[in-house]
PDB file of C-alpha atoms in Angstrom:
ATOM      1  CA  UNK A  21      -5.855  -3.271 -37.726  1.00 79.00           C
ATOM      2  CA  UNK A  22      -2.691  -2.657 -35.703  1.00 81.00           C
ATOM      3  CA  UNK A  23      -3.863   0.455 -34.823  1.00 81.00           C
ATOM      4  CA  UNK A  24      -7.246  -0.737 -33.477  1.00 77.00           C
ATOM      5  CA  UNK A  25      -4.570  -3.229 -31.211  1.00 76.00           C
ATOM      6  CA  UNK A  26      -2.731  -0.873 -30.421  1.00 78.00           C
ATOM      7  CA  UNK A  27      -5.402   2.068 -29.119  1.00 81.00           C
ATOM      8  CA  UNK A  28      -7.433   2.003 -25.698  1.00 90.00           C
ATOM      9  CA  UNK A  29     -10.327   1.313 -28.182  1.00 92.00           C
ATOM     10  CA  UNK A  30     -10.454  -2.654 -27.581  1.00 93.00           C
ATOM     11  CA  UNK A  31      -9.649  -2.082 -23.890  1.00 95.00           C
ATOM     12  CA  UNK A  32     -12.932  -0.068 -23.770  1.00 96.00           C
ATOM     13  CA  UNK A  33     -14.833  -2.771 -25.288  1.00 96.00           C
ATOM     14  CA  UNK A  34     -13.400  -5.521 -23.015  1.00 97.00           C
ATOM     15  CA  UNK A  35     -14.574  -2.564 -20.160  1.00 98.00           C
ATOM     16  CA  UNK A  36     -17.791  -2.264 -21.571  1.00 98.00           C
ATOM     17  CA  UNK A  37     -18.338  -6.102 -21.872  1.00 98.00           C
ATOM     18  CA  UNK A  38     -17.315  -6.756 -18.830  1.00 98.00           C
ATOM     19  CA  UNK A  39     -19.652  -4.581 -16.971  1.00 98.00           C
ATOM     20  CA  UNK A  40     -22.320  -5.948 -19.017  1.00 98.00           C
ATOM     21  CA  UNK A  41     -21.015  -9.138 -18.366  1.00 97.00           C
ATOM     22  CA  UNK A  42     -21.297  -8.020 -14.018  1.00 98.00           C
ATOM     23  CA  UNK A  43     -25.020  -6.069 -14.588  1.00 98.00           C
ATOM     24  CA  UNK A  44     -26.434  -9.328 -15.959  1.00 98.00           C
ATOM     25  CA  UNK A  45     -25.329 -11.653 -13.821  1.00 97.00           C
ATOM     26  CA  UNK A  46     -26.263  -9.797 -10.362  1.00 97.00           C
ATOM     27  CA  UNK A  47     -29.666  -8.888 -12.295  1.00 98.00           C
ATOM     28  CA  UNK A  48     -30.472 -12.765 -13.146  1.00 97.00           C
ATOM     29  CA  UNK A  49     -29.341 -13.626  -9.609  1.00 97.00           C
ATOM     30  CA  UNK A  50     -31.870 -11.009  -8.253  1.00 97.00           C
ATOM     31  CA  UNK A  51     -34.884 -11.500 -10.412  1.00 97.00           C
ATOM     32  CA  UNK A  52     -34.302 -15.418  -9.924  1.00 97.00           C
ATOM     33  CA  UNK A  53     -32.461 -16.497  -6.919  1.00 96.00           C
ATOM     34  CA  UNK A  54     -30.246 -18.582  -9.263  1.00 96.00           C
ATOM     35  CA  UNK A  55     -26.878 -18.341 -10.367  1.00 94.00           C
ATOM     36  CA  UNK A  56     -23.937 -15.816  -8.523  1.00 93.00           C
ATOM     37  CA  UNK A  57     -24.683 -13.777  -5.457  1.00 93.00           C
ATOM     38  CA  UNK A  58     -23.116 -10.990  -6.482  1.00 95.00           C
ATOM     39  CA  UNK A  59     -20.671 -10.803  -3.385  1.00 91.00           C
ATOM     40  CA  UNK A  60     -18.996 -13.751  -4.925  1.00 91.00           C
ATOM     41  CA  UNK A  61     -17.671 -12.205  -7.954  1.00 95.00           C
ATOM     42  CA  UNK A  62     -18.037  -8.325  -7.674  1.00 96.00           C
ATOM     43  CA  UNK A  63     -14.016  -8.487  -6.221  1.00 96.00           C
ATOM     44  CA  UNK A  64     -13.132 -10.422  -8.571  1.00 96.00           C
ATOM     45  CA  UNK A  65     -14.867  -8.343 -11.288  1.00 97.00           C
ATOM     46  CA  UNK A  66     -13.445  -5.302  -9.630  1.00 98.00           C
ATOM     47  CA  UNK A  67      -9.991  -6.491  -9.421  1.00 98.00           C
ATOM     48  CA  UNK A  68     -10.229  -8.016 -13.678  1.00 98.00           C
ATOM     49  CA  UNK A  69     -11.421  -3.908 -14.027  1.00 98.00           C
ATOM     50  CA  UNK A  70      -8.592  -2.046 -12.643  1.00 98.00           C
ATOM     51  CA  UNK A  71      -5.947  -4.246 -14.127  1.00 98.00           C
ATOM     52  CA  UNK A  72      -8.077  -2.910 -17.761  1.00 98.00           C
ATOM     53  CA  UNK A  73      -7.952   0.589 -16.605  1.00 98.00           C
ATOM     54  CA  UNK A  74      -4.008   0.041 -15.970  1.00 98.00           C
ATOM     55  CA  UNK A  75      -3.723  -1.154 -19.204  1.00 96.00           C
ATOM     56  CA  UNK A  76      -5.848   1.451 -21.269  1.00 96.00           C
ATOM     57  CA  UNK A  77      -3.857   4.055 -19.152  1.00 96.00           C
ATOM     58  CA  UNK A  78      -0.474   2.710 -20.665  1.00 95.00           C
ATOM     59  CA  UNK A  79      -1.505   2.665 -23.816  1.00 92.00           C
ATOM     60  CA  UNK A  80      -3.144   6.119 -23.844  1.00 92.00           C
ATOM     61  CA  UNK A  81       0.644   6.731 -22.304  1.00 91.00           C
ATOM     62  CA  UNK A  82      -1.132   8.393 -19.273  1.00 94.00           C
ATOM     63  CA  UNK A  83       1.924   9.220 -16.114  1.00 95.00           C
ATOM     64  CA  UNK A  84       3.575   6.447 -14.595  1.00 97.00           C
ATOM     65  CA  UNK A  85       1.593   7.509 -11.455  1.00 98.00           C
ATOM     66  CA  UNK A  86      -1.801   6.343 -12.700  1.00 98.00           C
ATOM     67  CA  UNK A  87      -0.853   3.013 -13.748  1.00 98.00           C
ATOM     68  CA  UNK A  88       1.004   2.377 -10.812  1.00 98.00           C
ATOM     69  CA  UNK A  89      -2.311   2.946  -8.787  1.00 98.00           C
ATOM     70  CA  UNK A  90      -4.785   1.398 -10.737  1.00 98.00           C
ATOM     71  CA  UNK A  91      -2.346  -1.584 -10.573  1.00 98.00           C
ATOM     72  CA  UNK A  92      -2.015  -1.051  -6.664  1.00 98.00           C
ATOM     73  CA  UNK A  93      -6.263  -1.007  -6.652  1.00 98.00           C
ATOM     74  CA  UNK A  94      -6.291  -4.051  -8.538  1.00 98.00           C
ATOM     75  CA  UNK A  95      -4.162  -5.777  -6.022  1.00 98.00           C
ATOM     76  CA  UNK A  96      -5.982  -4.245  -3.218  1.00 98.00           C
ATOM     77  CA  UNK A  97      -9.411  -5.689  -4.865  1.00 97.00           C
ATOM     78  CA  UNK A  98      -7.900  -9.602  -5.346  1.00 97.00           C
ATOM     79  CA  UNK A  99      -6.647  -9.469  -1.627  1.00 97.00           C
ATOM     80  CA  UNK A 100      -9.452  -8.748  -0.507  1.00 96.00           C
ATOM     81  CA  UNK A 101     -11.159 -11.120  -2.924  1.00 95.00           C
ATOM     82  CA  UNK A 102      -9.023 -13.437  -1.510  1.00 94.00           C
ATOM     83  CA  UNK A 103      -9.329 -12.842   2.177  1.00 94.00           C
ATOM     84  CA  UNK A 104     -13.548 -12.774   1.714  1.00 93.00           C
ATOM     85  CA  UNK A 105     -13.152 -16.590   0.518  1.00 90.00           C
ATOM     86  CA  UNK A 106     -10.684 -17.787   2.990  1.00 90.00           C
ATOM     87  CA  UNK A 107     -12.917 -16.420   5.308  1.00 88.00           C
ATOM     88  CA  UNK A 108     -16.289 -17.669   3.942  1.00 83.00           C
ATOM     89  CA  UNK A 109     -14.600 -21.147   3.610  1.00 77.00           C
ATOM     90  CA  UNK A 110     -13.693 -20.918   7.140  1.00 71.00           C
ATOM     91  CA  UNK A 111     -17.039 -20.307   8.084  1.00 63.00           C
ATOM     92  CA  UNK A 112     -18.446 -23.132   6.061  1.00 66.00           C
ATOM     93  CA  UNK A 113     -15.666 -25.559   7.913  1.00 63.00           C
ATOM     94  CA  UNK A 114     -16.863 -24.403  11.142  1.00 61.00           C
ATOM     95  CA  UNK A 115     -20.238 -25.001  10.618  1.00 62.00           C
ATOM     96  CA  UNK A 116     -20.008 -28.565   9.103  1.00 65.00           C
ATOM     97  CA  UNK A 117     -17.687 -29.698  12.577  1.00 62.00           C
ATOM     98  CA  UNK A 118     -20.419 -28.160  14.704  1.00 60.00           C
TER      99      UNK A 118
END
């Protein structure tokens, strides 16, 4: 059971679950109009992925130079997650004092 811990094999299936996790949600927005626009969590979804990948690359004891810049894309990903709602809640100010 360690083992299983301790291997990239559970950080595949988090990977793997959360993509499903992403394809179904954008899909049910699509087919209904309900739900998540997918703009409003693919960032954030992007961002929860590379810190993964960082992870599955340290314990697969890949260089120091790939987890460093899967770890710099995952920071890249929740600034700009971060920036898209400041701005997006601007916007909504803006057009409730107009």
């Amino acid at each position: 059971m360690e083992d299983f811990f301790s291997s990239r094999a559970l950080v595949d299936i988090a990977i793997l679950i959360t993509l499903l996790e992403g394809l179904a949600l954008a899909l049910y927005f699509v087919l209904t109009r309900k739900g998540i626009e997918p703009i409003n969590f693919a960032l954030n979804l992007l961002a929860g992925l590379c810190l993964m990948v960082a992870l599955r690359n340290a314990l697969t004891s890949s260089g120091w130079i790939w987890i460093a810049l899967w770890l710099f894309l995952g920071g890249l990903a929740h600034w700009a997650e971060v920036v898209f709602r400041f701005k997006n809640k601007s916007a909504r100010i803006q057009k409730r004092v107009e």
